[in-house]
Coordinates of C-alpha atoms and ligand atoms in Angstrom, one line a residue:
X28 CA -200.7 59.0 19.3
X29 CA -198.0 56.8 21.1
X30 CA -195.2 57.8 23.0
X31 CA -192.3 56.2 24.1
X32 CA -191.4 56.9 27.9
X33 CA -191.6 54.0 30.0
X34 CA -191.9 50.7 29.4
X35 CA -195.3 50.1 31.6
X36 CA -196.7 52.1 28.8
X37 CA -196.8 49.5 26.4
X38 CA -198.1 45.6 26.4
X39 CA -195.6 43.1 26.3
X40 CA -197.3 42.1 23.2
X41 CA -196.3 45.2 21.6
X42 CA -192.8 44.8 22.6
X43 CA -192.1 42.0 21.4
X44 CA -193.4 43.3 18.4
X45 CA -191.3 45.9 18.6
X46 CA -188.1 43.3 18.6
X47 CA -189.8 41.7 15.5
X48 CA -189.7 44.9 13.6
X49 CA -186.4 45.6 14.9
X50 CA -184.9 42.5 13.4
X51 CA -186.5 43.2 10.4
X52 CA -185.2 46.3 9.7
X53 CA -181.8 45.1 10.8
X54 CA -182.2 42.2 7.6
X55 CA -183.6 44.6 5.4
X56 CA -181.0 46.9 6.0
X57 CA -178.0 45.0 5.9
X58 CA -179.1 43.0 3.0
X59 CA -178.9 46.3 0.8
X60 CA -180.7 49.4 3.0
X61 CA -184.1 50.2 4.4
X62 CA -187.3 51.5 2.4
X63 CA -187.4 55.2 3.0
X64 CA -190.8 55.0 5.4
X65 CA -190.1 58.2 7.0
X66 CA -189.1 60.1 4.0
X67 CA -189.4 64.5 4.7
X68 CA -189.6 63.3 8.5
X69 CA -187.9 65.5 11.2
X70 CA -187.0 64.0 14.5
X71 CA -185.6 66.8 17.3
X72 CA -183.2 65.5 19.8
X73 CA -183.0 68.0 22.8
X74 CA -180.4 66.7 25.2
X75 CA -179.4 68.2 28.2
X76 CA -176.7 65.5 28.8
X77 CA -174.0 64.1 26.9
X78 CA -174.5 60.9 24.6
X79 CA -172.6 59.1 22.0
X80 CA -174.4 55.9 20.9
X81 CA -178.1 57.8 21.8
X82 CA -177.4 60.6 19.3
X83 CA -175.2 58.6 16.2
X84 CA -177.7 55.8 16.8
X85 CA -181.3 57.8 16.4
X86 CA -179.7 60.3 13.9
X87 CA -178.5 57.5 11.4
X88 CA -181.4 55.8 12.3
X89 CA -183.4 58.8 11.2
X90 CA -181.4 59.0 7.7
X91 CA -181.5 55.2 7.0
X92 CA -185.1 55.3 7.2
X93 CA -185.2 58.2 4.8
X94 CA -186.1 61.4 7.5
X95 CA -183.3 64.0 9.2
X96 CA -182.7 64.3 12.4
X97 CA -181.8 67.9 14.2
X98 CA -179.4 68.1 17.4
X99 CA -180.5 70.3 20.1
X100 CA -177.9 70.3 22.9
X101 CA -178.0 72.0 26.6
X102 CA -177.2 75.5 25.4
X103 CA -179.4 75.8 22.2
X104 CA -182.9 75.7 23.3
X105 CA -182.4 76.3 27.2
X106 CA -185.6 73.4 27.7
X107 CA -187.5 75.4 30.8
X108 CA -185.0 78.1 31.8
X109 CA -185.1 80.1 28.4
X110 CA -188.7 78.5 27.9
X111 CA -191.5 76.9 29.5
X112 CA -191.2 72.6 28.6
X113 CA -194.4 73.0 27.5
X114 CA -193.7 75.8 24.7
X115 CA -190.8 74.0 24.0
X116 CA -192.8 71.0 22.9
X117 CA -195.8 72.7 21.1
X118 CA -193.5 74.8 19.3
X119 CA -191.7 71.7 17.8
X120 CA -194.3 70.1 17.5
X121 CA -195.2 72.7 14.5
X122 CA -191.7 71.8 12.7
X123 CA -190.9 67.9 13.8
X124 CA -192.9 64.9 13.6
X125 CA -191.1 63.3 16.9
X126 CA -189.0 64.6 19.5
X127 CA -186.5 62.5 21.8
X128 CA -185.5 63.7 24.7
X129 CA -182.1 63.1 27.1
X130 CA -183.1 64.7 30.6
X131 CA -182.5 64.9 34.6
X132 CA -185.7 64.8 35.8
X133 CA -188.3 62.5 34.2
X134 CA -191.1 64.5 34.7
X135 CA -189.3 66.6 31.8
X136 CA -190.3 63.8 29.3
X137 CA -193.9 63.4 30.5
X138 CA -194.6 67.1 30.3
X139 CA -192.9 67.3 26.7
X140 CA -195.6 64.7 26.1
X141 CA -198.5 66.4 27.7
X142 CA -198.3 69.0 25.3
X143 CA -196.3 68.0 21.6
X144 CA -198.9 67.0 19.1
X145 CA -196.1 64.6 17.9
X146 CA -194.8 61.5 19.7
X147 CA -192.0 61.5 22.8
X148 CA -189.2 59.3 22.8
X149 CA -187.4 59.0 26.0
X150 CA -183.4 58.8 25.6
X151 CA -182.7 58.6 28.8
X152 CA -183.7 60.6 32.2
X153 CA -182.5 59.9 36.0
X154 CA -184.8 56.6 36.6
X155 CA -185.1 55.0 33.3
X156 CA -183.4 54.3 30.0
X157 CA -185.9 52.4 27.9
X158 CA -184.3 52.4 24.5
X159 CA -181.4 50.8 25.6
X160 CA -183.7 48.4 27.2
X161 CA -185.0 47.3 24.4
X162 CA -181.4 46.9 22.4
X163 CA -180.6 45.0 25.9
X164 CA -183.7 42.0 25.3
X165 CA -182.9 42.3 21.8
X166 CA -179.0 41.2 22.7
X167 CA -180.4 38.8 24.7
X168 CA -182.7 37.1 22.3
X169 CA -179.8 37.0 19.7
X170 CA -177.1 35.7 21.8
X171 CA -179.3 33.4 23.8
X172 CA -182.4 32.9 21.2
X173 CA -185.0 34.2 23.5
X174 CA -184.9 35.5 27.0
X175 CA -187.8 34.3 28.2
X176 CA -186.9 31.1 31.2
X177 CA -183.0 33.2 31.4
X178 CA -181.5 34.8 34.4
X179 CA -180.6 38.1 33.9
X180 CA -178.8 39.7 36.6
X181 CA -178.0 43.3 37.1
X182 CA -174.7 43.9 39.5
X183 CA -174.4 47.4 40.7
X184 CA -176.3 50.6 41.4
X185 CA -180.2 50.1 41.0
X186 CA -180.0 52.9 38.7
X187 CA -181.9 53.6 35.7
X188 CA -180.7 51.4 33.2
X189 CA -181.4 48.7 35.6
X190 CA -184.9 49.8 36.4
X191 CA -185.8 50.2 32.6
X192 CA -183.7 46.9 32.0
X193 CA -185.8 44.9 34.5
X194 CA -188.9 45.8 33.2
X195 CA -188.1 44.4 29.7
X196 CA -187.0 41.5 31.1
X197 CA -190.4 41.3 32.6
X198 CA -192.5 41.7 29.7
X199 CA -190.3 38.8 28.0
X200 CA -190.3 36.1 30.3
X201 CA -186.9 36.4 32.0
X202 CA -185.9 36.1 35.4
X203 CA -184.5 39.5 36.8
X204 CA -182.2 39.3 40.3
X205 CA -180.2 42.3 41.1
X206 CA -177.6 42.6 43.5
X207 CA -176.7 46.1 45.0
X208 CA -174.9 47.4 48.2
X209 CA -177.7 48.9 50.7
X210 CA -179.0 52.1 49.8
X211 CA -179.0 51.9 46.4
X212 CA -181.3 49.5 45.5
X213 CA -184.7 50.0 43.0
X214 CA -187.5 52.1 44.3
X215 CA -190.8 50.1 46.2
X216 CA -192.0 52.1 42.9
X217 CA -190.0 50.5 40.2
X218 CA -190.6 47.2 42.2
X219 CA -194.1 47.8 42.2
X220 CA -193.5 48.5 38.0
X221 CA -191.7 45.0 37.5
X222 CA -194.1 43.0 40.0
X223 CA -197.0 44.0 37.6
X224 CA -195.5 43.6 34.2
X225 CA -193.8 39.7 35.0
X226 CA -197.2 38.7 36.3
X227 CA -198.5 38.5 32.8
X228 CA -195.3 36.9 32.0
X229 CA -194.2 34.1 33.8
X230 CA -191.2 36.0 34.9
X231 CA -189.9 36.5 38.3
X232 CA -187.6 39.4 40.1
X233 CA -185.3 39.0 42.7
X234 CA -183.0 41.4 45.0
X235 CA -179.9 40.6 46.8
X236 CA -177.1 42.1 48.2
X237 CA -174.8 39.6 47.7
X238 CA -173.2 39.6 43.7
X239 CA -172.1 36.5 44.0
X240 CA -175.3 34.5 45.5
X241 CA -177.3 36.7 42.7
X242 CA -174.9 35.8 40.2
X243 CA -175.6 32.2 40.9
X244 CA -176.9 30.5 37.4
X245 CA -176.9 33.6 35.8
X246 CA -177.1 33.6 32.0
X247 CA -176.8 37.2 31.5
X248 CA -174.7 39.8 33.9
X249 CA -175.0 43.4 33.4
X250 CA -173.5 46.1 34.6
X251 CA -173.3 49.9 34.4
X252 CA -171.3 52.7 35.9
X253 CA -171.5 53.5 39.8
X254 CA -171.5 57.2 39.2
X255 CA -174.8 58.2 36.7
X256 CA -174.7 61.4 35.0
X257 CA -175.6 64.1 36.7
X258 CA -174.1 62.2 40.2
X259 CA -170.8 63.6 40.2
X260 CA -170.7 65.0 42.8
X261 CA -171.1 62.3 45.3
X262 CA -168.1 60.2 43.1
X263 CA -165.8 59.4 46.1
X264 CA -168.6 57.8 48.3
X265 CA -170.3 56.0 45.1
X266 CA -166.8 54.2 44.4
X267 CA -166.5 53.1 48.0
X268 CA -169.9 51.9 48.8
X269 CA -169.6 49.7 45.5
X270 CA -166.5 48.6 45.0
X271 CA -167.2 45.1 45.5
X272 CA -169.6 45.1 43.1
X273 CA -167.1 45.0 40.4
X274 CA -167.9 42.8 37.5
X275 CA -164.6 40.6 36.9
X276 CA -163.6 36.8 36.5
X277 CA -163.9 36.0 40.2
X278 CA -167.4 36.9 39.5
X279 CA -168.1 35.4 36.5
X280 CA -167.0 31.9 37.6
X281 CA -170.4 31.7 39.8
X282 CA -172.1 32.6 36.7
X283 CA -173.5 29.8 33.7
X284 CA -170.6 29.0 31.8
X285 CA -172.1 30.2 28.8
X286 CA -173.4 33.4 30.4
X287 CA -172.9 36.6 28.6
X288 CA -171.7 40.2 30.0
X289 CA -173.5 43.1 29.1
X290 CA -173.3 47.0 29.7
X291 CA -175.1 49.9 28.0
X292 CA -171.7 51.8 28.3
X293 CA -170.3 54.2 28.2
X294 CA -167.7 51.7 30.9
X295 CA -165.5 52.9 33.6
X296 CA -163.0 49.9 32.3
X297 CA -161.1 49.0 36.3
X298 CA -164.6 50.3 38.1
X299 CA -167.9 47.9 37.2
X300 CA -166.3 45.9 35.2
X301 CA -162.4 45.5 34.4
X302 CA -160.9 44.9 31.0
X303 CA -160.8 41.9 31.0
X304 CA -163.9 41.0 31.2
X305 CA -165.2 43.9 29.3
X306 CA -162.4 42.5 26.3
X307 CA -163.6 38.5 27.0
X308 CA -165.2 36.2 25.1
X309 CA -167.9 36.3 27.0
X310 CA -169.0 40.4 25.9
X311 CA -171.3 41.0 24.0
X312 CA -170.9 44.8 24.6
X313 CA -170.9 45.8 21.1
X314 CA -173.2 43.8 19.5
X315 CA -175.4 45.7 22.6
X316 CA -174.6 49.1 21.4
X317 CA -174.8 48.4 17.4
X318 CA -178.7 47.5 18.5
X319 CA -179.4 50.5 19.9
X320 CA -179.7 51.4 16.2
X321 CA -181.7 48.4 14.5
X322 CA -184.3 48.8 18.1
X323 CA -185.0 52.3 18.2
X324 CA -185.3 52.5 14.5
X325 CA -187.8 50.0 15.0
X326 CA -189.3 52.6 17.6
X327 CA -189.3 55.3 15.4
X328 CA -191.1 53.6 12.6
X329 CA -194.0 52.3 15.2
X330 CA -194.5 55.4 15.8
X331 CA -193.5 57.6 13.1
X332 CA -194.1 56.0 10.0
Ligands
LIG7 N1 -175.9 53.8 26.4 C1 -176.1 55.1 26.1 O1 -177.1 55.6 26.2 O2 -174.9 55.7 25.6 P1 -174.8 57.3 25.4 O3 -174.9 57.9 26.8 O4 -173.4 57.5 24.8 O5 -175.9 57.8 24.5
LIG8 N1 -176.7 55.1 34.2 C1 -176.0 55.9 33.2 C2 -176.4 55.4 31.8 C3 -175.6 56.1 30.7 C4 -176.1 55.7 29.3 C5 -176.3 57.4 33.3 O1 -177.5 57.7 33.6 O2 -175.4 58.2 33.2

């Protein structure tokens, strides 16, 4: 049995088959609807933070492909306060055939795994996001046609949409750079996690400080929000320490001129990015969130179906 938690967990072979299925489901489905391949499945989504595109995408996901999904939010099950994670997950595990999780702390996700007899999707914890990841590649190979050889560059916090972001650039081919201010930049740990995957790949990482010497040649910039959830309470120093990290047309001058702008959202429109940009012709910001639905469907029937 598979699960879904981090993207050093799977080959870069297997991703990009991943993005093959994904594409196919997205034909198949727009060209009349998907075959119902996980028809009387159950997916549970526990989520102890808020989501909009996590839980529409995976729960019309789940009823394209012919299953249900079921909506557990913070107060319903009370995930290791009401009851331990690990009767949480064998409990489900006796009504659902998969279970994706929204957490803090990722350790959440890889005890739900230790002991569900179905698979574990992770929809996001505090250090990484690999879902959207894989919409993110996806983008890229659509916009771009393949993102192995491009510069992707992440401006901001080294949070984890850029962590999970980076490592799917890796096992693609890309070039990752990432520019954040000091103290905020990815982990020796998540460095370590790149390094290993882009050996097997041709593909490279770089860290700067600087936005605009990172944003040099870039074909891709991305961005996300300074102030993660679950962060708010350090808001007022967050906005200052990055505040010249902001994504806008200054910036994207140093970039390729045919470079594309990317965030997973949800955007603080004037903050890491302003609306301009965010409004361009040079977004793809939508076309990001609408494959969060054709990717994780492709997820789901990997390891569902
Ligand atoms: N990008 C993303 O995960 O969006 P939500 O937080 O709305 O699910
Ligand atoms: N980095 C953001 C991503 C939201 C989808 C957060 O964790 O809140």
């Amino acid at each position: 049995m598979q699960h879904f938690l981090d993207l050093a967990g799977w080959r870069s072979e297997e991703i990009r088959e991943l993005l093959d299925l994904a594409r196919f489901l997205r034909l198949e489905f727009k060209s009349g609807g998907n075959k119902p391949v996980l028809r009387g499945q159950t997916l549970a989504m526990i989520f102890q933070k808020p989501s909009l595109r996590t839980k529409v995408s995976f729960e019309t996901g789940m009823n394209q492909l012919g299953g249900a999904a079921l909506m557990l939010g913070p107060d319903e099950i009370g995930l290791g306060k009401r009851e331990s994670i690990g009767d949480v997950a064998r409990s489900l595990s006796r009504f659902v055939q998969g279970i994706m999780a929204r957490v803090f702390a990722h350790e959440v996700v890889l005890e739900l795994a230790q002991y569900a007899s179905c698979p574990i999707i992770n929809g996001l914890t505090d250090s990484q996001h690999p879902c959207q990841a894989l919409a993110d590649v996806l983008t890229i190979q659509d916009h771009l046609g393949r993102v192995e050889g491009r510069r992707v560059v992440f401006i901001g916090d080294g949070n984890n949409v850029a962590f999970s972001l980076a490592q799917a650039v890796a096992h693609t081919g890309g070039h990752f750079a990432i520019a954040t201010p000091p103290g905020y930049e990815l982990s020796e740990d998540n460095i370590e996690s790149i390094a290993q995957i882009a050996s097997a790949n041709g593909s490279s990482f770089e860290a700067y400080q600087d936005p605009v010497k990172a944003v040099r040649d870039a074909d891709v910039i991305y961005t996300d929000t300074w102030i993660s959830m679950g962060q708010e309470a350090d808001s007022a120093r967050r906005l200052q320490d990055l505040a010249a990290y902001q994504v806008n047309t200054n910036l994207l001058k140093y970039a390729n001129r045919n470079a594309i702008v990317m965030h997973c959202l949800p955007a603080h429109r004037g903050q890491e990015l302003t609306d301009e940009v965010m409004d361009g012709s040079h977004s793809v910001i939508f076309d990001q969130a609408e494959n969060r639905l054709h990717a994780q469907k492709a997820i789901l029937v990997k390891l569902l179906a």
